[in-house]
Amino acid sequence: MSIRGLKKKQPKTFKVKVITMDAEMEFSCEMKWKGKDLFDLVCRTLGLRETWFFGLQYTIKGVRAWLKLEKKVLEQEIPKEDPIKFCFLAKFYPEKVEEELLQEITQHLFFLQVKKQILDEEIYCSPEVTVLLASYAVQAKYGDYDPNFHKPGFLAQDELLPQRVLKQYQMTVHMWEEKITAWYAEHRGIARDEAEMNYLKIAQDLAMYGVNYFPIEQNKNHTDLLLGVDAKGIHVYSINNRFSPNKSFEWSAIRNISYSEKELTIKPLDKKAEVFKFFSSQLKVNKLILQLCIGNHDLFMKRRRVDSIEIQQMKAQAKEEKARKKMEHQRLAREKQLREEAERAKEELERRLFQLEAEARQASEALLHSKETAELLAEKAQIAEEEAKLLAQNAAEAEQERQRLEVTALKTKEEKRLMEQKVREAELLAAKLVKESDLRTKETEYLKQDLSEAREAERRAKQRLLDVIRPSHPHIHRYPQHSPIGSGDLGIEKGCTRFDLKDIDLKRLSLEIERERLDYLEKSKNFEYRLKELKSEIHALKLEEKQKGPISHWNEVFGSLDLTLRKAPSWIKLCEARGGQDENLQRPFPPYPLNTLSSWPRINNCRSTTGEKRSVSNNVGTGTHKSIVKMLPWTHGTPSTRR
């Protein structure tokens, strides 16, 4: 056979796009297909057996129409599109959804369609009922509420409430979500099909549920009315009230419905009742009203007859399916509960395990810490023991220091007492020295007077001798009287003559006096040096006493000692004035070390004014030193008497 012949035998097709409430399907239909062929194909594709509730709807010139099943698809007034679009929707509504909707797919399609009508405000619903219906819709979509999974904002993308309700109250989306979630949490344990059935049970009680409205006119006065057709009958509403009908005709009370052109006639079963006539705007609308009335009446009569074998089988299968689903749901719920309990037990065990691990970790850390603490305590104990030893040693040293300080204090007291005693002795000695100095001054004056008298007597004696010798020896010249007599003039020898006078005694006396004077000055210097050393030693003790306590008593001692030392130089200055006659007084004094306070300078060669031998005893400290001054032998009286 040629290719041309094959082409002629291939049937021509056209494309159809069917839109359901949750899916879109495209079919390739033959040109000769009737509406029933396309409808059956869609139902088979969906797995729908309760086909009498649904139909294929299309829109032509703004009027919604249903595809006729007994006529060819292309012969009907359908939109000229490619593909041709049809909507698979519920054409007739059941009186009781729980008894009539047997298949789950049928129930699901009704749920989606009624939900859309409520959201599009084709069916009026109060805000409270709207929130309840929205909670069932959320339960059907998301299952049981889980606060860990369903966080705030999980309903933000879902359309659950009509815009009229949202505008009626000044509430935010978050507030509406809280209300819906509060109801949603109460539906825990409800399956999806059960939640959809509960939704439909609430929706079927609404006044506008399942009603198809058409504008009509009752007479030529153009009174505007609405004709409503539903599963229970025909209702007439005012144009502004779609809830309460003005007049109703139940299917059981209607004998006949007919139309002629634009006029529709409803004949009641009671012949005495008035026939209701009304006019529609278009002939197509009259045909649509008639189709809906016939279909709803047929379903009304079918519900009141004995179910067919097919319906009985479907109900039995649906019952078995519901029982099976219920058992499955119970089993799943039990398994879910057991799983939740197991998960809770697992979480509890994990929590307990974590707790035990944490306790074990804490115990190990505590053990480690206790070990570290024990080591630290051992170290601290060792350190404390060492500190105790050190403290004991310090205590012993402190005790020794205390004893030493006590001994030092005792020594200081003893030294203070000794020093005070020495100061008193020094004051006494200074007073004695001052007194002795005055005596020696007087004695020196007496000695000088004696020396001058002795020299004058010597001069007179020499003069007398010269006077005696000159007559007998004229060759001896006279000495001039102004010629000084030196120390070498004490012995005079001229020629063979020797003067055996007491010149040697005079010279010796003069030398002795000078030597005694020099010795006295030297000892005075030594005594002054000793006093200075004593003052420095007392000053050192004073500094040492400043570190231990007040020394107001020493200030009095130093004041008295300074007073004594200020008094002492009176005779030293006198000796220095006398020493101006001799160069020996200008010589430096030899160092006289002072090691102890008991070694004081000895005063030798002290002579009284009477010229007798005199001894001076100095008792200083614990030692006693006696000095005996040996004077030259001479007799009492003046030098002139000793010639």
XYZ file of C-alpha atoms in Angstrom:
643
model
C 0.000 0.000 0.000
C 1.275 3.439 -0.855
C 2.146 6.123 1.635
C -0.725 8.121 0.278
C -3.162 5.425 1.178
C -1.751 5.202 4.708
C -2.207 8.910 5.177
C -5.823 8.676 4.128
C -6.543 5.908 6.618
C -4.910 7.743 9.583
C -7.702 9.383 11.658
C -7.565 13.094 12.261
C -7.202 14.289 15.869
C -7.405 17.484 17.891
C -5.748 18.398 21.201
C -7.633 18.945 24.407
C -6.292 20.368 27.681
C -8.237 19.377 30.778
C -7.614 21.332 33.990
C -8.582 19.743 37.273
C -8.332 21.344 40.721
C -4.807 20.030 41.262
C -3.489 18.990 37.844
C -3.492 19.652 34.131
C -3.835 16.935 31.467
C -3.548 16.989 27.683
C -5.240 14.487 25.421
C -5.245 13.822 21.726
C -8.875 13.199 20.691
C -10.300 11.881 17.468
C -12.539 14.036 15.407
C -15.505 11.725 15.829
C -15.335 11.573 19.632
C -18.364 12.552 21.558
C -18.329 14.379 24.825
C -18.797 11.078 26.672
C -15.633 9.654 25.107
C -13.515 12.561 26.329
C -15.214 12.545 29.753
C -14.635 8.806 30.228
C -10.976 9.223 29.232
C -10.498 11.896 31.877
C -12.283 9.815 34.534
C -10.162 6.776 33.721
C -7.052 8.869 33.923
C -8.062 10.162 37.346
C -9.284 6.764 38.547
C -12.713 8.238 39.241
C -15.758 5.984 39.397
C -18.320 8.408 40.813
C -18.601 10.179 37.494
C -22.188 11.427 37.919
C -21.087 14.384 40.054
C -18.662 15.878 37.527
C -18.574 17.391 34.086
C -16.405 19.274 31.606
C -16.992 23.020 31.756
C -15.959 25.627 29.233
C -16.565 29.345 28.784
C -17.947 30.818 25.586
C -18.793 34.486 25.196
C -18.658 35.025 28.924
C -21.156 32.264 29.660
C -20.185 29.068 31.426
C -21.467 25.892 29.781
C -21.106 22.159 30.273
C -19.962 19.764 27.552
C -22.805 17.588 26.392
C -21.950 13.928 26.593
C -24.239 12.631 23.827
C -22.997 15.025 21.121
C -19.629 15.148 19.354
C -17.126 17.453 20.887
C -16.382 19.430 17.769
C -20.061 19.876 16.931
C -20.735 21.782 20.137
C -20.158 25.514 20.637
C -16.727 25.228 22.168
C -13.874 27.749 21.990
C -11.796 27.524 18.850
C -8.472 27.025 20.546
C -5.564 24.700 20.183
C -5.612 22.918 22.503
C -9.220 23.268 23.534
C -9.442 23.985 27.274
C -11.942 22.299 29.576
C -12.268 22.414 33.347
C -13.106 19.167 35.109
C -15.392 20.331 37.935
C -18.213 19.083 40.137
C -21.469 19.777 38.338
C -23.797 18.398 40.991
C -23.399 18.408 44.739
C -24.404 15.640 47.151
C -26.915 16.227 49.923
C -24.788 14.431 52.524
C -21.123 14.254 51.637
C -20.293 11.597 54.192
C -22.837 9.120 52.762
C -22.585 9.871 49.049
C -18.894 10.514 48.456
C -17.450 7.035 48.404
C -14.058 7.394 46.723
C -11.190 9.346 48.190
C -10.450 11.000 44.850
C -14.052 12.186 44.626
C -13.839 13.562 48.145
C -10.514 15.260 47.396
C -11.822 16.941 44.233
C -14.901 18.208 46.049
C -12.686 19.493 48.898
C -10.463 21.433 46.516
C -13.429 22.902 44.605
C -15.381 23.963 47.697
C -12.207 25.429 49.245
C -11.618 27.511 46.112
C -15.232 28.720 46.088
C -14.912 29.835 49.730
C -11.619 31.650 49.065
C -13.080 33.278 45.920
C -16.102 34.323 48.029
C -18.543 32.400 45.829
C -19.698 30.775 49.066
C -20.151 33.100 52.006
C -18.565 31.976 55.275
C -18.268 33.734 58.627
C -14.743 34.577 59.869
C -14.887 32.080 62.735
C -15.946 29.218 60.457
C -13.350 30.344 57.921
C -10.560 29.979 60.510
C -11.837 26.518 61.497
C -12.013 25.408 57.840
C -8.495 26.796 57.308
C -7.205 24.708 60.238
C -8.654 21.544 58.635
C -7.108 22.506 55.308
C -3.728 22.903 57.025
C -4.196 19.518 58.754
C -4.979 17.902 55.386
C -1.877 19.441 53.807
C 0.766 19.270 56.548
C -0.429 16.469 58.808
C -0.067 16.648 62.577
C 1.239 19.822 64.124
C 4.883 19.668 65.217
C 6.157 22.779 67.003
C 9.734 21.801 66.196
C 8.988 21.682 62.468
C 6.121 24.133 62.006
C 7.835 27.335 62.992
C 6.086 30.727 62.908
C 5.660 31.842 59.310
C 5.203 28.383 57.755
C 1.740 29.404 56.491
C 2.936 32.594 54.846
C 2.746 31.109 51.311
C -0.668 29.445 51.762
C -3.985 31.114 50.869
C -6.311 30.077 53.663
C -8.684 33.021 54.284
C -10.824 35.137 51.935
C -9.778 38.704 51.345
C -13.093 39.885 52.771
C -12.215 38.356 56.147
C -8.678 39.750 56.081
C -10.001 43.248 55.370
C -12.805 42.995 57.897
C -10.454 42.860 60.874
C -7.322 44.889 61.507
C -5.115 41.918 62.133
C -1.695 41.075 60.774
C -0.860 37.893 58.923
C 1.068 36.706 61.958
C -1.994 37.141 64.179
C -4.211 35.186 61.762
C -1.574 32.478 61.628
C -1.578 32.201 65.413
C -5.368 31.738 65.411
C -5.245 29.082 62.686
C -2.327 27.314 64.378
C -4.237 27.215 67.679
C -7.054 25.255 65.960
C -4.588 23.279 63.880
C -2.851 21.963 66.989
C -6.201 20.541 68.181
C -6.550 18.297 65.091
C -3.644 16.072 66.011
C -4.146 12.449 64.892
C -6.621 13.234 62.076
C -5.715 11.745 58.679
C -5.801 13.701 55.431
C -9.026 12.211 54.054
C -10.720 12.612 57.425
C -9.656 16.252 57.626
C -11.046 16.869 54.102
C -14.317 15.144 55.019
C -14.623 17.291 58.146
C -14.038 20.337 55.953
C -16.867 19.286 53.603
C -19.201 18.471 56.507
C -18.859 22.029 57.768
C -19.089 23.542 54.281
C -22.293 21.666 53.278
C -24.185 23.461 56.043
C -23.397 26.870 54.545
C -26.309 28.639 52.884
C -24.608 29.106 49.487
C -23.063 25.615 49.308
C -23.784 23.811 45.996
C -26.129 26.518 44.645
C -25.841 27.711 41.029
C -27.233 31.237 40.690
C -28.823 32.687 37.508
C -30.317 36.172 37.037
C -33.955 36.045 35.998
C -36.960 38.342 35.530
C -40.358 37.354 36.787
C -42.499 39.530 34.505
C -42.333 42.321 32.019
C -41.861 44.828 34.829
C -38.231 43.602 34.908
C -38.207 42.631 38.539
C -34.643 41.433 39.162
C -34.435 38.040 40.872
C -31.992 35.206 41.271
C -32.792 31.586 40.520
C -30.834 29.056 42.515
C -30.533 25.376 41.636
C -29.024 22.879 44.109
C -29.374 19.262 45.172
C -32.574 19.896 47.154
C -34.582 21.927 44.639
C -35.129 25.314 42.990
C -35.061 28.555 44.989
C -35.906 32.115 44.165
C -33.832 34.869 45.817
C -33.897 38.623 45.767
C -31.010 40.236 44.011
C -29.427 41.431 47.264
C -29.989 38.354 49.407
C -28.538 34.992 48.458
C -28.954 33.366 51.864
C -32.685 33.266 52.483
C -34.835 32.340 49.432
C -38.146 34.080 48.856
C -39.685 30.936 47.387
C -38.461 27.324 47.172
C -39.537 24.319 45.098
C -38.250 20.956 46.262
C -37.651 18.288 43.671
C -40.258 16.090 45.217
C -42.840 18.849 44.776
C -42.094 19.676 41.127
C -44.048 17.918 38.440
C -42.531 19.429 35.336
C -39.965 22.041 34.187
C -40.107 23.396 30.662
C -38.927 26.360 28.690
C -39.973 28.068 25.518
C -37.479 30.488 24.120
C -36.568 32.668 27.132
C -39.508 31.631 29.290
C -39.091 28.963 31.953
C -42.042 27.278 33.619
C -42.028 25.320 36.878
C -45.171 23.282 37.422
C -45.711 22.033 40.955
C -46.944 18.567 41.647
C -49.995 20.017 43.277
C -52.261 21.057 40.451
C -53.946 23.639 42.591
C -50.650 25.383 43.205
C -49.625 28.352 41.111
C -47.296 27.751 38.163
C -44.096 29.748 38.456
C -42.903 31.408 35.264
C -39.806 33.533 34.770
C -37.665 34.881 31.987
C -33.879 34.591 31.538
C -31.604 36.830 29.595
C -30.451 34.279 26.999
C -31.563 31.033 25.504
C -28.266 29.403 26.470
C -28.920 30.241 30.066
C -32.315 28.569 29.865
C -30.732 25.443 28.449
C -28.103 25.464 31.200
C -30.766 25.885 33.875
C -32.695 23.022 32.395
C -29.627 20.759 32.332
C -28.873 21.489 35.973
C -32.471 20.928 36.969
C -32.636 17.591 35.149
C -29.324 16.393 36.581
C -30.085 17.400 40.168
C -33.589 15.895 39.906
C -32.172 12.614 38.593
C -29.670 12.472 41.479
C -32.448 13.354 43.901
C -34.565 10.485 42.656
C -31.550 8.168 42.519
C -30.739 8.774 46.186
C -34.247 7.751 47.114
C -34.219 4.512 45.180
C -32.526 1.290 46.027
C -28.873 1.403 45.142
C -27.792 -0.456 42.057
C -25.417 -3.366 42.165
C -22.592 -1.067 41.096
C -23.382 1.446 43.816
C -23.652 -1.284 46.400
C -20.289 -2.717 45.349
C -18.774 0.743 45.452
C -20.221 1.385 48.888
C -18.980 -1.991 50.124
C -15.562 -1.334 48.670
C -15.592 2.159 50.088
C -16.634 0.795 53.468
C -13.922 -1.838 53.352
C -11.470 0.767 52.166
C -12.458 3.104 54.972
C -12.200 0.285 57.503
C -8.880 -0.740 56.057
C -7.694 2.861 56.072
C -9.007 3.301 59.565
C -7.152 0.215 60.731
C -4.130 1.337 58.772
C -4.457 4.757 60.277
C -4.820 3.281 63.746
C -1.860 1.015 63.076
C 0.117 3.953 61.761
C -1.000 6.030 64.709
C -0.017 3.240 67.076
C 3.278 2.793 65.269
C 3.739 6.512 65.268
C 2.943 6.612 68.947
C 5.310 3.710 69.568
C 7.911 5.403 67.410
C 7.394 8.646 69.282
C 7.620 6.781 72.549
C 10.701 4.975 71.266
C 12.130 8.289 70.133
C 11.273 9.805 73.481
C 12.803 6.780 75.197
C 15.784 7.084 72.889
C 16.030 10.786 73.603
C 15.655 10.033 77.291
C 18.342 7.351 77.045
C 20.532 9.688 75.013
C 19.867 12.436 77.502
C 20.609 10.002 80.308
C 23.684 8.832 78.420
C 24.795 12.402 77.890
C 24.053 13.077 81.528
C 26.026 10.014 82.588
C 28.832 10.971 80.226
C 28.719 14.473 81.607
C 28.688 13.081 85.137
C 31.542 10.719 84.243
C 33.398 13.593 82.646
C 32.697 15.740 85.664
C 33.745 12.859 87.926
C 36.960 12.381 85.969
C 37.525 16.113 86.001
C 36.735 16.139 89.707
C 39.113 13.216 90.224
C 41.782 14.956 88.214
C 41.004 18.153 90.061
C 41.141 16.285 93.371
C 44.485 14.815 92.377
C 45.727 18.227 91.402
C 44.230 19.583 94.602
C 45.892 16.810 96.599
C 49.202 17.547 94.928
C 48.641 21.236 95.476
C 47.689 20.589 99.091
C 50.770 18.403 99.487
C 52.879 21.180 98.028
C 51.091 23.656 100.244
C 51.600 21.357 103.235
C 55.278 21.090 102.386
C 55.462 24.826 101.888
C 53.536 25.313 105.122
C 55.925 22.940 106.886
C 58.874 24.823 105.486
C 57.200 28.075 106.439
C 56.556 26.650 109.896
C 60.203 25.703 110.169
C 61.157 29.105 108.869
C 58.732 30.732 111.274
C 60.096 28.617 114.098
C 63.585 29.621 113.066
C 62.467 33.225 112.783
C 60.781 32.889 116.163
C 63.985 31.501 117.629
C 65.961 34.257 115.969
C 63.383 36.758 117.184
C 63.653 35.291 120.671
C 67.436 35.521 120.445
C 67.116 39.028 119.089
C 64.709 39.848 121.917
C 67.130 38.437 124.440
C 69.960 40.258 122.734
C 67.925 43.450 122.759
C 67.134 42.884 126.414
C 70.825 42.328 127.097
C 71.611 45.324 124.917
C 69.004 47.324 126.779
C 70.531 46.214 130.044
C 73.971 47.022 128.702
C 72.656 50.326 127.412
C 71.201 51.073 130.799
C 74.456 50.023 132.453
C 76.477 52.027 129.935
C 74.118 54.932 130.438
C 74.580 54.647 134.160
C 78.350 54.352 133.741
C 78.354 57.210 131.285
C 76.349 59.339 133.645
C 78.773 58.378 136.376
C 81.735 59.198 134.134
C 80.125 62.465 133.125
C 79.643 63.326 136.758
C 83.241 62.340 137.439
C 84.313 64.367 134.413
C 82.364 67.329 135.727
C 83.990 66.875 139.119
C 87.381 66.474 137.484
C 86.783 69.527 135.326
C 85.834 71.476 138.443
C 88.951 70.176 140.173
C 91.064 71.059 137.177
C 89.595 74.550 137.084
C 90.310 74.887 140.749
C 93.778 73.422 140.289
C 94.315 75.745 137.360
C 93.504 78.712 139.531
C 95.862 77.400 142.178
C 98.615 76.821 139.631
C 98.033 80.279 138.246
C 98.482 81.748 141.647
C 101.482 79.517 142.237
C 102.982 80.581 138.934
C 102.554 84.178 139.907
C 104.244 83.446 143.205
C 107.033 81.610 141.402
C 107.513 84.459 138.966
C 107.631 86.849 141.859
C 110.153 84.595 143.596
C 112.161 84.347 140.392
C 112.206 88.086 139.934
C 113.172 88.537 143.542
C 115.885 85.879 143.148
C 117.251 87.559 140.066
C 117.176 90.921 141.772
C 119.016 89.434 144.764
C 121.500 87.819 142.407
C 122.058 91.092 140.649
C 122.548 92.881 143.949
C 124.882 90.142 145.104
C 126.919 90.373 141.934
C 127.006 94.097 142.197
C 128.087 93.855 145.784
C 130.701 91.299 144.814
C 131.997 93.541 142.103
C 132.104 96.367 144.530
C 134.109 94.227 146.881
C 136.463 92.903 144.241
C 137.110 96.092 142.251
C 139.292 97.870 144.847
C 141.493 94.921 145.246
C 141.534 94.045 141.583
C 141.337 97.203 139.609
C 141.859 95.422 136.327
C 138.281 93.870 136.498
C 135.862 95.979 134.617
C 132.315 96.573 135.816
C 129.469 95.032 133.933
C 127.001 97.344 132.632
C 123.790 97.253 134.534
C 121.629 96.976 131.469
C 123.396 93.828 130.345
C 121.041 90.862 130.561
C 121.916 87.912 132.576
C 121.433 84.803 130.635
C 121.293 81.244 131.604
C 125.048 81.001 130.919
C 125.834 83.801 133.367
C 124.929 81.713 136.392
C 128.539 80.455 136.774
C 131.214 83.228 136.268
C 134.889 82.492 136.167
C 137.368 85.301 135.485
C 140.969 84.487 135.369
C 141.797 82.328 138.390
C 138.872 83.553 140.362
C 135.691 81.287 140.658
C 132.530 82.526 142.160
C 131.025 79.683 144.139
C 127.645 81.168 144.703
C 124.236 79.719 144.466
C 123.998 80.415 140.721
C 123.585 76.765 139.953
C 120.561 76.608 142.238
C 119.040 79.605 140.574
C 119.589 78.165 137.128
C 118.210 74.852 138.199
C 115.211 76.549 139.755
C 114.578 78.520 136.601
C 114.873 75.450 134.423
C 112.665 73.480 136.763
C 110.025 76.173 136.703
C 110.070 76.331 132.908
C 109.974 72.568 132.621
C 107.063 72.356 135.034
C 105.230 75.040 133.151
C 105.726 73.260 129.837
C 104.721 69.947 131.353
C 101.606 71.505 132.774
C 100.655 73.001 129.424
C 101.236 69.693 127.692
C 99.055 67.880 130.198
C 96.384 70.509 129.805
C 96.412 69.932 126.062
C 96.181 66.189 126.636
C 93.268 66.665 128.967
C 91.493 68.794 126.372
C 92.146 66.098 123.769
C 90.766 63.497 126.162
C 87.677 65.600 126.728
C 87.113 65.884 122.973
C 87.352 62.117 122.553
C 84.959 61.619 125.439
C 82.507 64.025 123.794
C 82.725 62.174 120.452
C 82.149 58.846 122.225
C 79.135 60.288 124.044
C 77.849 61.632 120.723
C 78.122 58.125 119.193
C 76.185 56.697 122.104
C 73.629 59.462 121.639
C 73.112 58.462 117.988
C 72.731 54.859 119.037
C 70.203 55.815 121.678
C 68.189 57.805 119.080
C 67.359 54.539 117.327
C 66.025 53.014 120.525
C 64.157 55.798 122.215
C 64.217 59.366 123.443
C 67.450 60.571 125.003
C 66.361 63.764 126.682
C 68.538 62.910 129.673
C 71.674 62.848 127.531
C 70.888 66.317 126.242
C 71.084 67.584 129.827
C 74.344 65.668 130.297
C 75.793 67.136 127.085
C 74.642 70.584 128.127
C 76.349 70.290 131.483
C 79.450 68.801 129.846
C 79.633 71.634 127.329
C 79.214 74.090 130.146
C 82.089 72.433 131.939
C 84.203 72.458 128.820
C 83.383 76.103 128.298
C 84.547 76.806 131.790
C 87.790 74.821 131.446
C 89.604 77.024 128.923
C 89.943 79.894 131.463
C 93.192 78.560 132.864
C 94.270 77.169 129.453
C 94.029 80.688 127.978
C 96.003 82.015 130.884
C 98.720 79.448 130.304
C 98.734 80.281 126.618
C 99.111 83.960 127.506
C 102.036 83.084 129.653
C 103.404 80.754 127.036
C 103.859 83.709 124.743
C 107.102 84.399 126.547
C 108.563 81.100 125.329
C 108.673 79.412 121.992
C 107.984 76.026 123.569
C 104.339 76.998 124.141
C 103.751 77.193 120.377
C 104.784 73.612 119.745
C 102.113 70.976 118.980
C 101.162 68.625 121.745
C 102.019 64.961 121.292
C 99.055 62.580 120.765
C 97.788 61.098 123.941
C 95.390 58.238 123.080
C 92.425 57.743 125.321
C 91.339 54.108 125.343
C 89.246 53.991 128.468
C 87.532 56.487 130.634
C 89.553 55.330 133.634
C 92.862 56.676 132.322
C 92.909 60.368 133.125
C 95.995 62.645 132.847
C 98.129 62.677 135.915
C 98.943 65.961 137.456
C 102.573 65.968 138.529
C 104.780 68.506 140.226
C 102.016 70.512 141.804
C 103.290 72.907 144.339
C 101.489 74.834 146.936
C 102.005 78.431 147.600
C 104.083 77.589 150.625
C 106.602 75.654 148.526
C 105.917 72.336 150.296
C 105.799 68.989 148.643
C 102.195 68.074 147.691
C 100.613 64.940 146.264
C 97.439 64.889 144.175
C 95.283 61.732 144.000
C 92.914 61.235 141.064
C 90.334 58.538 141.471
C 88.525 58.096 138.126
C 86.393 55.121 137.230
C 87.552 51.946 138.844
C 91.324 52.739 138.774
C 93.174 54.998 141.215
C 96.194 56.945 139.990
C 98.411 58.848 142.411
C 100.875 61.477 141.267
C 103.492 62.763 143.697
C 105.092 66.036 142.659
C 108.621 66.406 143.918
C 109.561 70.012 144.467
C 113.071 71.389 144.674
C 114.347 71.716 148.255
C 114.299 75.188 149.393
C 113.578 76.866 152.599
C 110.618 78.992 153.467
C 110.978 82.616 152.803
C 112.152 84.729 149.948
C 115.250 84.165 147.855
C 116.957 86.963 149.560
C 116.791 85.150 152.801
C 118.255 81.995 151.248
C 121.488 83.584 150.292
